[in-house]
Coordinates of C-alpha atoms in Angstrom, one line a residue:
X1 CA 54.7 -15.0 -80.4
X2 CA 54.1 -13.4 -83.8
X3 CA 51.4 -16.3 -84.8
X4 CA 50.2 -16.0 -81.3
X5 CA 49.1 -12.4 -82.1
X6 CA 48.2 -13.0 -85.4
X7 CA 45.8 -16.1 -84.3
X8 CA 44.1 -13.5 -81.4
X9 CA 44.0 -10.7 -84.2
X10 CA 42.0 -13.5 -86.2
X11 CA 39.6 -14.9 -83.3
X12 CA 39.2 -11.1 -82.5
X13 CA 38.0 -10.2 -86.2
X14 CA 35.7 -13.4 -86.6
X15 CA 34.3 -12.5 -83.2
X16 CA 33.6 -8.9 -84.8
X17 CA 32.2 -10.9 -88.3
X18 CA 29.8 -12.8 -86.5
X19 CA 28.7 -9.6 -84.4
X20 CA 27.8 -7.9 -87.6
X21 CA 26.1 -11.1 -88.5
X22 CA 23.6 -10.8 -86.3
X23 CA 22.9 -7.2 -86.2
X24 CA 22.6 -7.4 -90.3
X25 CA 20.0 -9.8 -89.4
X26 CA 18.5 -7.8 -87.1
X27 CA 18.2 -4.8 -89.3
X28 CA 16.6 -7.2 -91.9
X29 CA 13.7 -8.6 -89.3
X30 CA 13.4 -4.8 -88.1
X31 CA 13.3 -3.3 -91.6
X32 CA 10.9 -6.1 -93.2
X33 CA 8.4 -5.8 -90.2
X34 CA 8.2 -1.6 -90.8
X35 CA 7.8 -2.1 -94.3
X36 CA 5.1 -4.8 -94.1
X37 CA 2.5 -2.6 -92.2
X38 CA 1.7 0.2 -95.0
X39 CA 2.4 -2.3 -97.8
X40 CA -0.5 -4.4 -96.0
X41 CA -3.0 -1.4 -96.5
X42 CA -1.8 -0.3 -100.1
X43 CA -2.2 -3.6 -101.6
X44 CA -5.7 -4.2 -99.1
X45 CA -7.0 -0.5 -100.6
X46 CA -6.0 -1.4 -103.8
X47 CA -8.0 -5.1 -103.7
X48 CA -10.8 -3.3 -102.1
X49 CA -11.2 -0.8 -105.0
X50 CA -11.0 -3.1 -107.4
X51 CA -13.8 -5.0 -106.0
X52 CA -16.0 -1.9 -106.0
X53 CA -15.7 -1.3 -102.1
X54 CA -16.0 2.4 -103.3
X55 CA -18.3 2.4 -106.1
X56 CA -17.7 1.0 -109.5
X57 CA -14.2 1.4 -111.2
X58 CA -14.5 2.0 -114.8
X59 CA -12.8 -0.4 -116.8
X60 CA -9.9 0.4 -118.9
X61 CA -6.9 2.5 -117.6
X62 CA -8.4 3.2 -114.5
X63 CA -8.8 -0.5 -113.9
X64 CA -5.3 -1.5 -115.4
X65 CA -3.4 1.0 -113.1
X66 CA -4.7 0.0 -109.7
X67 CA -4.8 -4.1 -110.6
X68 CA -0.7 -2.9 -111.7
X69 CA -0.3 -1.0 -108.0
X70 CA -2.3 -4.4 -106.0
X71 CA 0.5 -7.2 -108.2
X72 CA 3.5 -5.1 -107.7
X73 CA 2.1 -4.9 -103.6
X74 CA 1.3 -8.8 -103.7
X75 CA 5.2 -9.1 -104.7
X76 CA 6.6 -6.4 -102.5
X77 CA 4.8 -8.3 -99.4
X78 CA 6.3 -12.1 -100.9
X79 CA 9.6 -10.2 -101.0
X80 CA 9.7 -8.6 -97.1
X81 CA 8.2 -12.5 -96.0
X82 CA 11.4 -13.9 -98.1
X83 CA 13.6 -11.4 -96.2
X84 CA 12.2 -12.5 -92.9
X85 CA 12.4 -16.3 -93.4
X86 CA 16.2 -15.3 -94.0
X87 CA 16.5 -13.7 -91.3
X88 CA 14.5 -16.4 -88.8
X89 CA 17.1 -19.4 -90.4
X90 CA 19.9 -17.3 -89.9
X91 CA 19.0 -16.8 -86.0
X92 CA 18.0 -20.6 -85.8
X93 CA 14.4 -18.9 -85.0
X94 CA 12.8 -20.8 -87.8
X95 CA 9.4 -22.4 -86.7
X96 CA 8.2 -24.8 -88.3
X97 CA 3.8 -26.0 -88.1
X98 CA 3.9 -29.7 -89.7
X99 CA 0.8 -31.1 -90.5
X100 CA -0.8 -32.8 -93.5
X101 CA -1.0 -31.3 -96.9
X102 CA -2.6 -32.0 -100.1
X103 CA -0.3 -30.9 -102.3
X104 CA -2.5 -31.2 -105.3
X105 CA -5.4 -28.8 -103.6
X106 CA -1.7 -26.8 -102.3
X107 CA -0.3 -26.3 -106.1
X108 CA -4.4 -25.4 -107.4
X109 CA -4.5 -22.3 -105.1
X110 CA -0.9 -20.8 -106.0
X111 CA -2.4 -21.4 -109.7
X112 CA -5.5 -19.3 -108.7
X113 CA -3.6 -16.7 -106.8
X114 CA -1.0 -16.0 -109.9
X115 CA -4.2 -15.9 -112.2
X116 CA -4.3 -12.4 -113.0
X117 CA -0.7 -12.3 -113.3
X118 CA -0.6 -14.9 -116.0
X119 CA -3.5 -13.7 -117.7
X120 CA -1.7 -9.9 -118.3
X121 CA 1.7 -12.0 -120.0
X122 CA -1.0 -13.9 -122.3
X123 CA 0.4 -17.0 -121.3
X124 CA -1.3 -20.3 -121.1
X125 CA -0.8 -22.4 -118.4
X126 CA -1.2 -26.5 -117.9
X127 CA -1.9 -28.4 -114.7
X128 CA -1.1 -32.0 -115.6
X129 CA -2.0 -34.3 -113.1
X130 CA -3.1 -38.0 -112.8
X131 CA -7.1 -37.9 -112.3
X132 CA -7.7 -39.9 -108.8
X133 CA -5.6 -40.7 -105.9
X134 CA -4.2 -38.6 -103.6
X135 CA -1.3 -36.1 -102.8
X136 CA -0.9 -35.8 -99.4
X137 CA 2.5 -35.3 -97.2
X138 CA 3.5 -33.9 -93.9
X139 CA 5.1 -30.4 -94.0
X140 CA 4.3 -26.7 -93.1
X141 CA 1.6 -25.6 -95.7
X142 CA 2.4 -22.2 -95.6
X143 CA 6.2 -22.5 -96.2
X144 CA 5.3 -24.9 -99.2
X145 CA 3.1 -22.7 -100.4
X146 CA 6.1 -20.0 -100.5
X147 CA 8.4 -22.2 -102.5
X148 CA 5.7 -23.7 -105.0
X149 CA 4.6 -20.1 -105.3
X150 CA 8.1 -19.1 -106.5
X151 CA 9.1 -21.6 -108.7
X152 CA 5.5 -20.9 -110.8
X153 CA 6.3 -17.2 -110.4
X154 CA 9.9 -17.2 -111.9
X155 CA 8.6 -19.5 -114.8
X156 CA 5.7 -16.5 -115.2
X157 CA 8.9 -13.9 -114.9
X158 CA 10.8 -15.4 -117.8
X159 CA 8.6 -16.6 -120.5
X160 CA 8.1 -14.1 -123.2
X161 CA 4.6 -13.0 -123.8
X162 CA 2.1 -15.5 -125.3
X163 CA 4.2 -18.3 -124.2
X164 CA 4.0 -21.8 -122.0
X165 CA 3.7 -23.1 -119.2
X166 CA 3.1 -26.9 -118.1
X167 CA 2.8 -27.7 -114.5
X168 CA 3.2 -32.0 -113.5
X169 CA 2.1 -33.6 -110.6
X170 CA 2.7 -37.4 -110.4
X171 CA 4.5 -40.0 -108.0
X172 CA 7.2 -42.5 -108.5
X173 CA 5.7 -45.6 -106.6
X174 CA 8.9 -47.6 -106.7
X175 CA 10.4 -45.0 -105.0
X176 CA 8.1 -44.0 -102.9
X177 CA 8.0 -40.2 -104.1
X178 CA 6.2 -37.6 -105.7
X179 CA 7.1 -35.5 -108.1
X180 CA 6.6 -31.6 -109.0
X181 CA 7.6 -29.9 -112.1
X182 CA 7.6 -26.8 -113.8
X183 CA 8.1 -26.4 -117.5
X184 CA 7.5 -23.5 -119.6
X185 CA 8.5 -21.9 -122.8
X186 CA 11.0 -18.9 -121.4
X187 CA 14.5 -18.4 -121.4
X188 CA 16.0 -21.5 -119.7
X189 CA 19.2 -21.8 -117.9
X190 CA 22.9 -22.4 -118.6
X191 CA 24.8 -25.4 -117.4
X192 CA 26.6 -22.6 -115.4
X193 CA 24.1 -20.4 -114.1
X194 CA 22.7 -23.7 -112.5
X195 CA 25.5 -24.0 -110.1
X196 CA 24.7 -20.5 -108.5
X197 CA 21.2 -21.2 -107.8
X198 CA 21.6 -22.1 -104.1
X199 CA 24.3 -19.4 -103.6
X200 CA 23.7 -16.5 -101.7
X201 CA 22.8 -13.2 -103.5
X202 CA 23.4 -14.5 -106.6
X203 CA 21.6 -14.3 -109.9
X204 CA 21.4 -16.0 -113.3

């Protein structure tokens, strides 16, 4: 009787777990989608002035702080869609748009988007990448787009100043595969932060 009780105790408090599941999830979606609407307009008036939508921005400080307040909006608007791709997986609502991609063309226009970026850190940056042929797979450009556009902007995150980085685009015809690689010049990672890097809220 005793495990009886505990066991409905149990299936009572997992019921109650995965309740709180969802509705965490739901904050996030709920949450991200508020958030996304005035970050839109700060980082669009903030592109807009720096194209001179207003009149001519003097270069110098002026120019410095409001390219500062359009990056830091770029990456507050990556951020809220990486909160609502969580959520979407986590409520099996993930859609998916396959279709085919050139990779190549793909990796160029994360390159062109983190320009400014890499050109405030002084760092110089390599695309390495056989001339001729092509690149093309089936997958959802957009979500491709979102991981290739990480990877480059954590190796932009952690390389000191002045520093590295080589991106490598080439296929392994006996296999059948292509490969994509970032190297740069920063501060690596251990043996056993490598271990937590598809773990949940974890950091190395």
């Amino acid at each position: 009787e005793r495990i009886e009780r505990l066991a409905e105790n149990l299936s009572a408090a997992n019921k109650r777990l995965l309740e709180l599941d969802i509705e965490k999830s739901d904050f996030v979606s709920i949450a991200s989608h508020q958030l996304r609407t005035p970050l839109t307009v700060i980082k669009g008036y903030a592109s807009m002035l720096l194209e001179g939508s207003f009149g001519q921005v003097p270069t110098g400080a002026h120019r410095d702080a409001i390219d500062k307040i359009y990056q830091a909006s770029q990456r507050l608007v990556l951020m809220i869609e990486d909160f609502l791709n969580i959520s979407r997986i986590e409520k099996g609502e993930m859609v998916y748009n396959m279709a085919r991609v050139d990779f190549k063309e793909l990796v160029k226009e994360v390159i062109v988007d983190l320009s400014t970026t890499i050109q405030g850190e002084q760092l110089k940056i390599t695309f390495d990448t056989p001339t001729g042929g092509d690149f093309y797979i089936t997958g959802d450009h957009l979500k491709l787009r979102q991981v290739v556009g990480n990877i480059i902007d954590n190796s932009i995150k952690y390389t000191p100043t002045g520093g590295q980085i080589t991106i490598r685009l080439s296929k392994d015809e006996a296999e059948g595969k292509m490969i994509f690689s970032v190297t740069d010049t920063g501060v690596g990672l251990t043996s056993e932060a490598m271990g937590k890097l598809f773990q949940k809220f974890s950091r190395a």
